[in-house]
Amino acid sequence: MQGLHMVGVRHAYGRTQVLNDISLTVPAGELVCLLGPSGCGKTTLLRIAAGMERLQGGSVTIDEQVVAAPNVQVPPEERQIGFMFQDYALFPHLSVFDNVAFGLFRLDQGAARTRAMEVLEQVGMTHHADKHPHLLSGGQQQRVALARALAPKPRLVLLDEPFAGLDTNMRARVRQQTLSVLKQTNVATLMVTHDPREAMFMADRIKVMGENGQILQSGRPEDIYYNPVEEYVARLFGPMNMIKGTVRNGALETSFGVLSVNGQDDGAAVRLLIRPEGINLSSNGDQPGDTPVEVISAHLLGDSSIVRIRIRDGINSGAEFQARIPGAFDLMGGGRTWARVDPAHVFPYPQEQ
Amino acid sequence: MFSPILKNNKPTESFDMVEITQSFKIEVEAIDADHRRLVEIINEITDAIDDGRAEECVALVPNFVEFSQQHFEREEALLTKHAYPLAEKHRQHHVGLTDKMKTIQALSERAAHSQPAADALRKELVFILMDDVINEDLAFKSFLVKAEAEGGAG
Ligand SMILES: Nc1ncnc2c1ncn2[C@@H]1O[C@H](COP(=O)(O)OP(=O)(O)OP(=O)(O)O)[C@@H](O)[C@H]1O
Ligand SMILES: [Fe+2]
Ligand SMILES: [Fe+2]
Ligand SMILES: [Mg+2]
């Protein structure tokens, strides 16, 4: 199959085991994101794919060529991979054009020129071709770095936190451009990030790594967000509300009504995690599950607000929660407020013993 | 226009969407044969999508789901027969794919009317087979090849 295929990759630095049996498949044309905490081994895995780190166990295959296996170690420059690593900057003494043409030494001068201009066109940077990198903005530099990575028509693109140095607006723009260029190119891409929203935006498939150097969950962004298999995965997307309790008749009684905890046995101690965006607020309280709350504070974030609330009635009376609502919250109005939970944002996990 | 990446210098049209190439072989014929059949079903589905017959997905996707289930049972029986130490863990992995099977069934029902659903279905089928099903099987490859060689002679 065309693309990247890693099987059972293991890696240790000295006596510290960093990667434990990592397997992944990136078909040509698809973008897979590795998402995980700092130090879990994401960069190490990319360096193994690239050949910058010697393989210790498992195998790496690109377009059905085995590039790393117990008795095979194809050097990086022969793997036909394009990189965009955080610490893999543009050459400051070369022009934009020369940076992009740098990897095209196998082509004659005319063909190299044509190809370099073609990719610069693709990333919208032809009019900056003669400039030196220090005259470009961070976002423009990233676009040149992408052009340089794609110029030799790699079989695989590896991106390691490629947008980390950019401010929010620039980051969103470059992210969008990078994605559309990669999709036009139809190349297999493996990208590393520890920003879950960036992974959601970019990825066809997300692979969540845990601190133990194993993959905890693989799936579409929707699967990771709506079906997190572990509490750790659920918590990736930000702070969570929590209700503890004991399962009765396959459900947990809460101030928000009886919430189902499918998969947990009766009598089991569970924690229900509720996303802030899963708590809806209203001023009339006429829906089933509406419970009266006291609003403690509201914080406008721009397109949404975080509203801190305290439950007034029922089994969770006095407990505080965070709701995330679209737009601003009218704290000054002084009217009464009710809260309701959207079951799609509720995740039950067993309480640790 | 930008040309697509060269794929072994062969025109891409001659390729099926997926195939069991060397790096995906378990080298135990009973299992590889099942995996090849799953690939065939996927290629029938992607052909239907590409030929403007996406309405056939509703009938074809259950073939994939049902054959996967039968395959999982055969594979689990083989692992148990050879006392593979992680057989139970692998069985759990198969059970864990239930939600993804539901997802592709839901997508198949929308594929006829929605190109994004058809695209998502195609993508997810390939990932389920190559990344979830086969790649996880490769973990027992060496164990099973050895066990079959020893057991097969007797
Ligand atoms: N050359 C090295 N020698 C020894 N230990 C290393 C080396 N490189 C990385 N490590 C350690 O291996 C672990 C994994 O590092 P790695 O850089 O792969 O993590 P990461 O997931 O990319 O983290 P981050 O998100 O912070 O970039 C870390 O604990 C790190 O300290
Ligand atoms: Fe299998
Ligand atoms: Fe399996
Ligand atoms: Mg890193």
CSV table of C-alpha atoms in Angstrom, one decimal, chain A residues 3 11 16 28-29 66 71 79 99 115 166 169 171 191 206 215 244 259 286 298 302 304 307 328 339-341 344:
chain,number,residue,atom,x,y,z
A,3,GLY,CA,2.0,5.5,2.3
A,11,HIS,CA,12.6,2.7,21.5
A,16,THR,CA,14.3,4.6,29.8
A,28,ALA,CA,-1.2,8.2,0.7
A,29,GLY,CA,-3.3,11.4,0.6
A,66,VAL,CA,11.2,-1.4,4.0
A,71,ASN,CA,18.7,-5.6,9.4
A,79,ARG,CA,13.9,7.9,2.2
A,99,ASN,CA,16.0,27.3,0.0
A,115,ARG,CA,9.8,22.8,-9.9
A,166,LEU,CA,3.1,31.5,15.2
A,169,ASN,CA,-4.4,34.4,13.7
A,171,ARG,CA,-1.5,30.0,13.0
A,191,MET,CA,2.0,15.3,12.0
A,206,ILE,CA,-5.9,11.1,15.3
A,215,ILE,CA,-1.3,4.5,21.6
A,244,LYS,CA,-19.2,11.2,41.5
A,259,LEU,CA,-27.9,10.3,33.5
A,286,ASP,CA,-39.1,24.6,31.1
A,298,ALA,CA,-19.2,34.9,33.5
A,302,GLY,CA,-15.0,36.2,22.3
A,304,SER,CA,-18.1,32.0,23.6
A,307,VAL,CA,-20.1,30.8,33.0
A,328,ALA,CA,-21.9,36.6,25.8
A,339,ALA,CA,-28.8,24.5,33.6
A,340,ARG,CA,-29.3,21.4,31.5
A,341,VAL,CA,-26.8,18.6,30.5
A,344,ALA,CA,-23.6,13.6,24.2
